[in-house]
Tab-separated table of C-alpha atoms in Angstrom:
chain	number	residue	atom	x	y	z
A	240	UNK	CA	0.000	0.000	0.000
A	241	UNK	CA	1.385	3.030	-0.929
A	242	UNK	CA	1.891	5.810	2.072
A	243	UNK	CA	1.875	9.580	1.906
A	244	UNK	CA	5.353	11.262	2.957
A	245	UNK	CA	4.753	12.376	6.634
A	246	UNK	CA	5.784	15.624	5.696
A	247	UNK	CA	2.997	16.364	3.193
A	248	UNK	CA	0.588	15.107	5.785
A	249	UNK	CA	2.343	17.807	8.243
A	250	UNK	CA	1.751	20.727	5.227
A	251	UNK	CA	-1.614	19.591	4.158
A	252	UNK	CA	-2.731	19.738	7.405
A	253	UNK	CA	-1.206	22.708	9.009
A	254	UNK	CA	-2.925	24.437	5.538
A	255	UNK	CA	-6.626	23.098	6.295
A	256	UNK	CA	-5.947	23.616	9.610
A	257	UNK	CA	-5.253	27.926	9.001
A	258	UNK	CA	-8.293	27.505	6.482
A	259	UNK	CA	-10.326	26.285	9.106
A	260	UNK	CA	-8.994	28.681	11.881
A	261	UNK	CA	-9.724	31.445	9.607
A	262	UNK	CA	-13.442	30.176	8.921
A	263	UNK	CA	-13.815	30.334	12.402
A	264	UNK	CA	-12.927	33.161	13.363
A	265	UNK	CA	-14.175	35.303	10.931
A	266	UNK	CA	-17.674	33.731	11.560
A	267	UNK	CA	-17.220	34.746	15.477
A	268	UNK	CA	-16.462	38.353	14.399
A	269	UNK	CA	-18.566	38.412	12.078
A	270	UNK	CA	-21.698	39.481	14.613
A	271	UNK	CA	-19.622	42.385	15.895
A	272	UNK	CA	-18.956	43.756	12.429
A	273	UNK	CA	-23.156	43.317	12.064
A	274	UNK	CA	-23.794	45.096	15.072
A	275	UNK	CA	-21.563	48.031	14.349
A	276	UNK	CA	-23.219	47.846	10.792
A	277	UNK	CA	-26.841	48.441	11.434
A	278	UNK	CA	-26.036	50.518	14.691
A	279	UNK	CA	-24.224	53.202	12.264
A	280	UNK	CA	-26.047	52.998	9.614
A	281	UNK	CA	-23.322	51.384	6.983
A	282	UNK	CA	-25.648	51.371	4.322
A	283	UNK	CA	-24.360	51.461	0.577
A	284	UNK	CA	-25.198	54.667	-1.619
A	285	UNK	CA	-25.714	53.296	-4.777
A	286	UNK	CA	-24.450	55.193	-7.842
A	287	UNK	CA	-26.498	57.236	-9.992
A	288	UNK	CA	-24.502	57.511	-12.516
A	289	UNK	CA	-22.480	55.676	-14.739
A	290	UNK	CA	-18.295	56.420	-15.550
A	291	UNK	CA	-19.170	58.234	-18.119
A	292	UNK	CA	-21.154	60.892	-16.479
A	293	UNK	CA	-24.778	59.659	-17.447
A	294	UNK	CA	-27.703	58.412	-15.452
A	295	UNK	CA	-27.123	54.492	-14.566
A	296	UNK	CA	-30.766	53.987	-15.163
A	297	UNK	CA	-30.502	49.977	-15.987
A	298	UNK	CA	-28.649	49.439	-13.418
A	299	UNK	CA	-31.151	51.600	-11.139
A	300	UNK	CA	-33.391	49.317	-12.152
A	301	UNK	CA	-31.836	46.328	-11.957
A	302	UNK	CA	-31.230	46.779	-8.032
A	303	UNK	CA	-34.285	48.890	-6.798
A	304	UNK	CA	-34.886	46.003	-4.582
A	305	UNK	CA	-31.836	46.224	-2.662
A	306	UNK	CA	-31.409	49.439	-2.655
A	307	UNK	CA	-34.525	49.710	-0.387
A	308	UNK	CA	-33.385	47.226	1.937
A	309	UNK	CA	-30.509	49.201	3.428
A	310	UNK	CA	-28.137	46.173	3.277
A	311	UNK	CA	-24.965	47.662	5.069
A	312	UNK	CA	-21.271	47.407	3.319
A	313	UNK	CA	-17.737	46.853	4.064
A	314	UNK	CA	-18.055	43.805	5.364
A	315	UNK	CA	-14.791	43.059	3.844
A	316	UNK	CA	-12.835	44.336	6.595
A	317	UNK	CA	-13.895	41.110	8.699
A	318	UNK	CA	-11.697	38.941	6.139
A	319	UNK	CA	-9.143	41.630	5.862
A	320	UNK	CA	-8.477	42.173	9.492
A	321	UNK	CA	-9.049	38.194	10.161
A	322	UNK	CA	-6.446	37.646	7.787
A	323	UNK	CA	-3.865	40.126	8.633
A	324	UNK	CA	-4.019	39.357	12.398
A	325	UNK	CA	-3.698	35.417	11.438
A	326	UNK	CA	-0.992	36.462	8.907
A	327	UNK	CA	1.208	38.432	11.431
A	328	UNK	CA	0.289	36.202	14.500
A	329	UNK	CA	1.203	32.284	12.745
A	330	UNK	CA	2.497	32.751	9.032
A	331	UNK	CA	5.290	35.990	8.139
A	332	UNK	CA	7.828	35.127	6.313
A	333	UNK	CA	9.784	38.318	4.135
A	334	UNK	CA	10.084	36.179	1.223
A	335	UNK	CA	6.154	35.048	0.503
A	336	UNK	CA	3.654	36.874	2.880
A	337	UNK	CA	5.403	40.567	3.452
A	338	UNK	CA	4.326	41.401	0.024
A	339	UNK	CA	0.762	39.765	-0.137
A	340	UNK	CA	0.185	41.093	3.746
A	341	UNK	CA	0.903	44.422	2.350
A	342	UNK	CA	-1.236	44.705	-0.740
A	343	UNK	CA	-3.812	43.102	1.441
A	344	UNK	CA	-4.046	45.899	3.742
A	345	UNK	CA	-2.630	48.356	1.346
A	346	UNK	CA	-5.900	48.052	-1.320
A	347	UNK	CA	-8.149	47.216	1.883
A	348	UNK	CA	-7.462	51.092	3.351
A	349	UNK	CA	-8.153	52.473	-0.439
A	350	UNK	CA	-11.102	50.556	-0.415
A	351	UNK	CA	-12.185	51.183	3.341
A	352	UNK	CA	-11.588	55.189	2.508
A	353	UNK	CA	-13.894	54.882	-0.501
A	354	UNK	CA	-16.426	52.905	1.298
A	355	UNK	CA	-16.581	55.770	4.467
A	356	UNK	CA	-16.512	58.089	1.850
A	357	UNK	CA	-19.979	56.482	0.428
A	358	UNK	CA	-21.558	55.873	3.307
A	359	UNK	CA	-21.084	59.433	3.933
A	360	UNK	CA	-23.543	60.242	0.905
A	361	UNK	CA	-20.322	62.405	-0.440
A	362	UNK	CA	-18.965	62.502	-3.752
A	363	UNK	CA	-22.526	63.256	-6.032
A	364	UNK	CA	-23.422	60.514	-8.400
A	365	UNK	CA	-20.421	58.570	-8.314
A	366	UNK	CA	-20.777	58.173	-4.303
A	367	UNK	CA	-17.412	57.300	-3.485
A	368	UNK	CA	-13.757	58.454	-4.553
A	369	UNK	CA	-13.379	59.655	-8.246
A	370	UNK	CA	-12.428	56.420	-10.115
A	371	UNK	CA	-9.063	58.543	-11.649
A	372	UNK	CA	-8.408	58.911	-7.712
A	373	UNK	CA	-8.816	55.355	-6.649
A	374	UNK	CA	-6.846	54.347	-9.931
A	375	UNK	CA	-3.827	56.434	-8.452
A	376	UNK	CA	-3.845	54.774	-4.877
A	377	UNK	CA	-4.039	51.627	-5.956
A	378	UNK	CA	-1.351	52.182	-8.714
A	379	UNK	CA	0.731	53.986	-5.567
A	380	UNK	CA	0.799	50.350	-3.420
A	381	UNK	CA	1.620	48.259	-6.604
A	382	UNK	CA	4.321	50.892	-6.777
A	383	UNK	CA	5.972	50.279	-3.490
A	384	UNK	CA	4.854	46.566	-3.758
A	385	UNK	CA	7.146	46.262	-6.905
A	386	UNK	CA	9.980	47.978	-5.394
A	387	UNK	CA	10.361	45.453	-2.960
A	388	UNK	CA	9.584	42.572	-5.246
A	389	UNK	CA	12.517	43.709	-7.260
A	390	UNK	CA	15.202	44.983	-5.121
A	391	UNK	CA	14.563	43.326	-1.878
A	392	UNK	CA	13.302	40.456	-3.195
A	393	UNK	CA	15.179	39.890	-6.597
A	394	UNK	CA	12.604	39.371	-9.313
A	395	UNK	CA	13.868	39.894	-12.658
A	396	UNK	CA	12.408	37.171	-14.747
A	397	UNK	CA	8.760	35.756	-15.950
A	398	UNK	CA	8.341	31.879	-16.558
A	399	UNK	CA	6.589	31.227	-19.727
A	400	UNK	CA	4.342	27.900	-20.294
A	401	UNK	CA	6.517	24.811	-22.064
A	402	UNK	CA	9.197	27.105	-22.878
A	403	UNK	CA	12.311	25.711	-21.204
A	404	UNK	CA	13.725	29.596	-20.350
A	405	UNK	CA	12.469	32.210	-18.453
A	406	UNK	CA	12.275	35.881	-20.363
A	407	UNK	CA	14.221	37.684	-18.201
A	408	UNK	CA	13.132	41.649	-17.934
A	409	UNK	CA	15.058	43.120	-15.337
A	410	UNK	CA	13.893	46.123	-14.060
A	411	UNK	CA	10.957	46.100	-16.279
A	412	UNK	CA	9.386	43.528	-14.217
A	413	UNK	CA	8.166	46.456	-12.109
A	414	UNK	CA	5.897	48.089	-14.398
A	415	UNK	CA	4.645	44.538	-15.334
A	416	UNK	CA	3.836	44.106	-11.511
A	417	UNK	CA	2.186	47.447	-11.403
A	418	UNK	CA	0.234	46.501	-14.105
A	419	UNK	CA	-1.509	43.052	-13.023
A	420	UNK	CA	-1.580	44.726	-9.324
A	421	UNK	CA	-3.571	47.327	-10.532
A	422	UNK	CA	-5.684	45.627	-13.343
A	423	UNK	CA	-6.508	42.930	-10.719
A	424	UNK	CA	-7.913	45.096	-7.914
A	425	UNK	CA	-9.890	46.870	-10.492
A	426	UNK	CA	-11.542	43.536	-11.802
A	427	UNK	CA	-11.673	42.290	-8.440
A	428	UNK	CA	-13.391	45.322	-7.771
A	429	UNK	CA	-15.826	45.220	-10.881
A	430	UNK	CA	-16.887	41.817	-10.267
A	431	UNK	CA	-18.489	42.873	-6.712
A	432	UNK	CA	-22.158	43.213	-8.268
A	433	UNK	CA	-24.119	40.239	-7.355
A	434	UNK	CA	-24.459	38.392	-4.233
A	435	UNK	CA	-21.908	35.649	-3.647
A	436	UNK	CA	-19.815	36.587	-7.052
A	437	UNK	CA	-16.780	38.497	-6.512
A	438	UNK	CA	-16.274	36.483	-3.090
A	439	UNK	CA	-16.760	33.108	-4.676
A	440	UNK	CA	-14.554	33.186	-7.620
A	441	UNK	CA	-11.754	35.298	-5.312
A	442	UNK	CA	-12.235	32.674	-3.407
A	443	UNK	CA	-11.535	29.725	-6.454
A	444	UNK	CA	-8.743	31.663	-7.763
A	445	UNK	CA	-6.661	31.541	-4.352
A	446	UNK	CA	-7.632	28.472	-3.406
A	447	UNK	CA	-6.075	27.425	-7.238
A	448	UNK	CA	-2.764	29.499	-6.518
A	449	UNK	CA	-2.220	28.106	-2.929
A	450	UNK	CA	-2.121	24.691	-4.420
A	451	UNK	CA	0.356	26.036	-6.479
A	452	UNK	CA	2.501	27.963	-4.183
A	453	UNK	CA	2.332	24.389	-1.779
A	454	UNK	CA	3.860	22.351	-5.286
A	455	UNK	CA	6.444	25.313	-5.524
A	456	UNK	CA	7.360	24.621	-1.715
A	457	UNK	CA	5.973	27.915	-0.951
A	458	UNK	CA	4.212	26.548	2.288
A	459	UNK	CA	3.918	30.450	3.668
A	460	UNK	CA	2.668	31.626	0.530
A	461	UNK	CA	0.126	28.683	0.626
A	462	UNK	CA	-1.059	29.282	3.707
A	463	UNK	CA	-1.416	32.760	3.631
A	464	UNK	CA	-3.670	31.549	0.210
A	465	UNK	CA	-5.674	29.386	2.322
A	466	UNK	CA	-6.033	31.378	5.260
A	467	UNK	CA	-7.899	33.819	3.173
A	468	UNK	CA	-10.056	30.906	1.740
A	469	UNK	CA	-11.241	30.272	4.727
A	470	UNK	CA	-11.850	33.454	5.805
A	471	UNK	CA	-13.848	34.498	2.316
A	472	UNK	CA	-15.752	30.955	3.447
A	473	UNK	CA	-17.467	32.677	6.246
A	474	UNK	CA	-18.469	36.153	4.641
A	475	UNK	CA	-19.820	34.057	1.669
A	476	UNK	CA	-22.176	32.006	4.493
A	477	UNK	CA	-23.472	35.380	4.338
A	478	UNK	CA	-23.163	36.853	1.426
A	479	UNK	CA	-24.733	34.733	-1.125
A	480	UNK	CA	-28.605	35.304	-2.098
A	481	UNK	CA	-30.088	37.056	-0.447
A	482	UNK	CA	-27.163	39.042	0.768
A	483	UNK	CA	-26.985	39.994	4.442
A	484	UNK	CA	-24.407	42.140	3.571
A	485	UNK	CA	-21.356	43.385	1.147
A	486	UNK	CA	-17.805	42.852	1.276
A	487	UNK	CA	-17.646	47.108	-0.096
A	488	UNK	CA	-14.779	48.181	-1.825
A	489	UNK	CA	-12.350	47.353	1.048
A	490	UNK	CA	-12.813	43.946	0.775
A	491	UNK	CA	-12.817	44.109	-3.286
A	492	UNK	CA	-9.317	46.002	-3.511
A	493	UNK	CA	-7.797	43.872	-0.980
A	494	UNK	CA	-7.935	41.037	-2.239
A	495	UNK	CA	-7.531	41.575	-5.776
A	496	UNK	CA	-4.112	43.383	-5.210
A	497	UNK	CA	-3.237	40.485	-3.152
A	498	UNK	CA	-4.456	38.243	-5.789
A	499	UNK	CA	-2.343	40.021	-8.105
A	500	UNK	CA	0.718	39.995	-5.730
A	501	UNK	CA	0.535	36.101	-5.304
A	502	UNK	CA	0.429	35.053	-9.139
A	503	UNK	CA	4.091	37.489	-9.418
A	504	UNK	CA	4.932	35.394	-6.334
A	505	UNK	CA	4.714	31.967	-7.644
A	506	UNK	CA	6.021	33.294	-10.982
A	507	UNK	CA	2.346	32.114	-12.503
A	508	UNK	CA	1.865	35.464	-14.676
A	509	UNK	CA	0.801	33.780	-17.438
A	510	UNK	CA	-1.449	31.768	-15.801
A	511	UNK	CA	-3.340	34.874	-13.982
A	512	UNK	CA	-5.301	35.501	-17.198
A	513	UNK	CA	-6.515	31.697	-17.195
A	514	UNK	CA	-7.230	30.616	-13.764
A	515	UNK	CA	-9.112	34.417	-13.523
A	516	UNK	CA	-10.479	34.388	-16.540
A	517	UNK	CA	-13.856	35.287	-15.055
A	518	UNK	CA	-12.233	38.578	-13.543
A	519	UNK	CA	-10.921	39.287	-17.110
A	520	UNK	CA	-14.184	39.109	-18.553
A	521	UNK	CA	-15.737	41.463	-16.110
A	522	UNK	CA	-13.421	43.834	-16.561
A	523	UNK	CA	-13.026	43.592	-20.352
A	524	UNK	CA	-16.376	44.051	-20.774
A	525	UNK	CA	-16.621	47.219	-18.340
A	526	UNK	CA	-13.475	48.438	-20.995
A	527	UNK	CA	-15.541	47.419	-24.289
A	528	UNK	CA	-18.695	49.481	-22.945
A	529	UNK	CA	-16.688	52.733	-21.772
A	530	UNK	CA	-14.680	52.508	-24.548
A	531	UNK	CA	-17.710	51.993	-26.836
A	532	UNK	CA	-19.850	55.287	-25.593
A	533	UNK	CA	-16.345	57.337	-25.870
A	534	UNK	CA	-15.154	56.659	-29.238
A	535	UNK	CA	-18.667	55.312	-31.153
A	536	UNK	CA	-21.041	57.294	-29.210
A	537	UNK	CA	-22.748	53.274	-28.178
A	538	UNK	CA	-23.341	50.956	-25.840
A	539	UNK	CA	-21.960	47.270	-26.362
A	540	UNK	CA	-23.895	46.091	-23.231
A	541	UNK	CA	-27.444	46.353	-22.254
A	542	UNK	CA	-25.181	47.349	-18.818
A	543	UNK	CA	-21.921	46.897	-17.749
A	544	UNK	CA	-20.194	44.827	-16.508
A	545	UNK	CA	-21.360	41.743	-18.053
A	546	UNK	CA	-22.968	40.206	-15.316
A	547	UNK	CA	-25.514	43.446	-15.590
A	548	UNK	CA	-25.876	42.691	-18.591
A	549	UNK	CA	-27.228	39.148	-18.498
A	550	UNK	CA	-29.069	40.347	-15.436
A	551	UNK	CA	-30.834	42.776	-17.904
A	552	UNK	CA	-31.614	39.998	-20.617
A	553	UNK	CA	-33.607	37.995	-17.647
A	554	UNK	CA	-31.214	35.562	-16.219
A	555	UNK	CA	-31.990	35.201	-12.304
A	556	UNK	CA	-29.071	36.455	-10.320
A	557	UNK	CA	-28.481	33.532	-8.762
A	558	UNK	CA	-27.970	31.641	-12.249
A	559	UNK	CA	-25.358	34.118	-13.125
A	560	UNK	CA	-23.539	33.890	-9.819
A	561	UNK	CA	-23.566	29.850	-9.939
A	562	UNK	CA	-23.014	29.823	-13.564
A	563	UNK	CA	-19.333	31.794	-13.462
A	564	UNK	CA	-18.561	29.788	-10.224
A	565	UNK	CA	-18.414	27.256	-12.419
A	566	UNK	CA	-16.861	28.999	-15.001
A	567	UNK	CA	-14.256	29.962	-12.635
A	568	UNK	CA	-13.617	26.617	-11.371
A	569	UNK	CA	-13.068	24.921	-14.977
A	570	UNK	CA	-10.385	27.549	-15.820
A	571	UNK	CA	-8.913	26.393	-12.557
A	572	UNK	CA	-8.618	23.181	-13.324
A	573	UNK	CA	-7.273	24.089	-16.880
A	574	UNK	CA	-4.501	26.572	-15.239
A	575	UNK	CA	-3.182	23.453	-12.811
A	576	UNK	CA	-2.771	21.538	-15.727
A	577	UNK	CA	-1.210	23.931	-17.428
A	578	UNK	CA	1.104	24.724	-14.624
A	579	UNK	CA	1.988	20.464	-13.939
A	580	UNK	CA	2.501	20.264	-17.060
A	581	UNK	CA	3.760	23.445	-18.719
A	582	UNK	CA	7.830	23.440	-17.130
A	583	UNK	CA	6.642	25.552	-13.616
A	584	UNK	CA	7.370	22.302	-11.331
């Protein structure tokens, strides 16, 4: 009979067990955060208007429901803090979690300031920070993020699938970093429109890249991967339909810079796109439609981002958030085998 090394026992199980740990414990804070929500009021303005300056009035539409059931926001610090405390407490290590840890809490406070800013009832239409402004914060912790992935950390090159070399870029690794930071808190970001979405496919896609980091030998990276796994676990036993709540824009921009931060980590850049791919979409299609009303004076979409837009053709939201689940989980299972297979391990 064939027996499993007792170190990969050890690893497997200290992983499950910080999954676990982090379940728990953000479903015992998670009261206090909905106490502190209803007593304050932590209800979510909803825009008026769209990017482009024009009444949202699908969307309007589309959501009149919940917007009269004052369903508070920024739930996402639960997961955030949860994490962060578990992160400093069991799991830093400067090589794998510094950088993660940061962006974590680095796109959580952009997100948290945009959140208090909308709760607020500031900002007219848009109800929040300008999207130029948020662009700029979030580009400003990729920034620092990449410093220290290339000169303390010494990232120079990209791996590409069944190539047998790694393009080497040297310094220009940092704007590449900045780049899938950034564009990966912003799809992150987008993709936080239905109940259950954003947290269940953030929650596929580092689930998929701590089974990576743990085949790299990356065990803190891993476990930082699953710790947040476990943590999105609990805020999704509330957040799918009907939502109790929202993980806000400080739970959105936390986690997709950190998602961003772990696939330069485990040297997966290629395989972002892939195991994502459901991110991508959202966010491509938010591009198409902007790009669309600028330049042909026309909307691609019924509304952006996509997932509006099937909403607006009559698909149930709950079909749409179950349908790119699974979506999200076949290109995860298509970006393992591309990484076993593909000269990563």
């Amino acid at each position: 009979m064939y027996s499993i090394p007792a170190e990969i026992i050890n690893e497997v199980t200290s992983l499950l067990l910080l999954a676990f740990i982090g379940f728990a414990v953000s479903m015992l804070a998670t009261p206090i955060y909905t106490f502190f929500a209803y007593k304050f009021k932590f209800w979510k303005v909803q825009r008026t208007t769209s990017t482009t300056g024009e009444k949202a009035a699908v969307f309007a539409k589309l959501h009149a429901e919940k917007h009269q059931r004052h369903i508070p926001t920024m739930a996402g610090m639960v997961f955030v803090a949860v994490v962060a405390l578990m992160t400093l407490a069991f799991n830093l290590n400067r090589a794998e979690t510094w950088l993660p840890l940061a962006a974590l809490i680095g796109g959580g406070i952009v997100g948290l300031i945009d959140d208090v800013i909308n709760i607020r009832g500031l900002g007219g239409g848009v109800r929040g920070l300008r999207s130029g402004v948020k662009f700029l914060l979030i580009a400003l912790v990729a920034a620092v993020a990449a410093w220290f992935f290339y000169y303390k950390l010494g990232f120079t090159s990209v791996h590409i699938p069944y190539l047998p070399f790694e393009l080497e870029l040297g310094w220009l690794i940092i704007p590449i970093f900045i780049f899938v930071v950034v564009a990966m808190g912003n799809a992150v970001n987008i993709s936080d429109g239905l109940d259950g979405l954003a947290g269940g496919l953030a929650a596929i896609s580092f689930g998929t890249f701590g089974i990576i980091a743990m085949f790299q030998g990356q065990s803190y990276l891993a476990a930082f991967c699953f710790t947040v796994v476990g943590a999105l676990t609990a805020y999704l036993w509330f957040n799918i339909y009907p939502a109790r709540f929202f993980m806000g824009d400080v739970g959105s921009f936390a986690l997709g810079t950190a998602l961003g931060v772990v696939a330069m980590l485990t040297n997966t850049l290629f395989l972002l796109p892939i195991i994502g791919l459901v991110f991508v979409i959202e966010a491509g299609s938010s591009s198409i439609q902007l790009l669309s009303k600028k330049f042909l004076g026309r909307k691609v979409f019924i509304s952006a981002p996509i997932h509006h837009h099937l909403e607006a053709t009559g698909w149930p939201e709950t079909k749409i958030t179950m349908r790119f689940w699974l979506l999200a989980q076949i290109c995860a299972a298509i970006g393992l085998i591309i990484f076993l297979t593909g000269g990563y391990v």
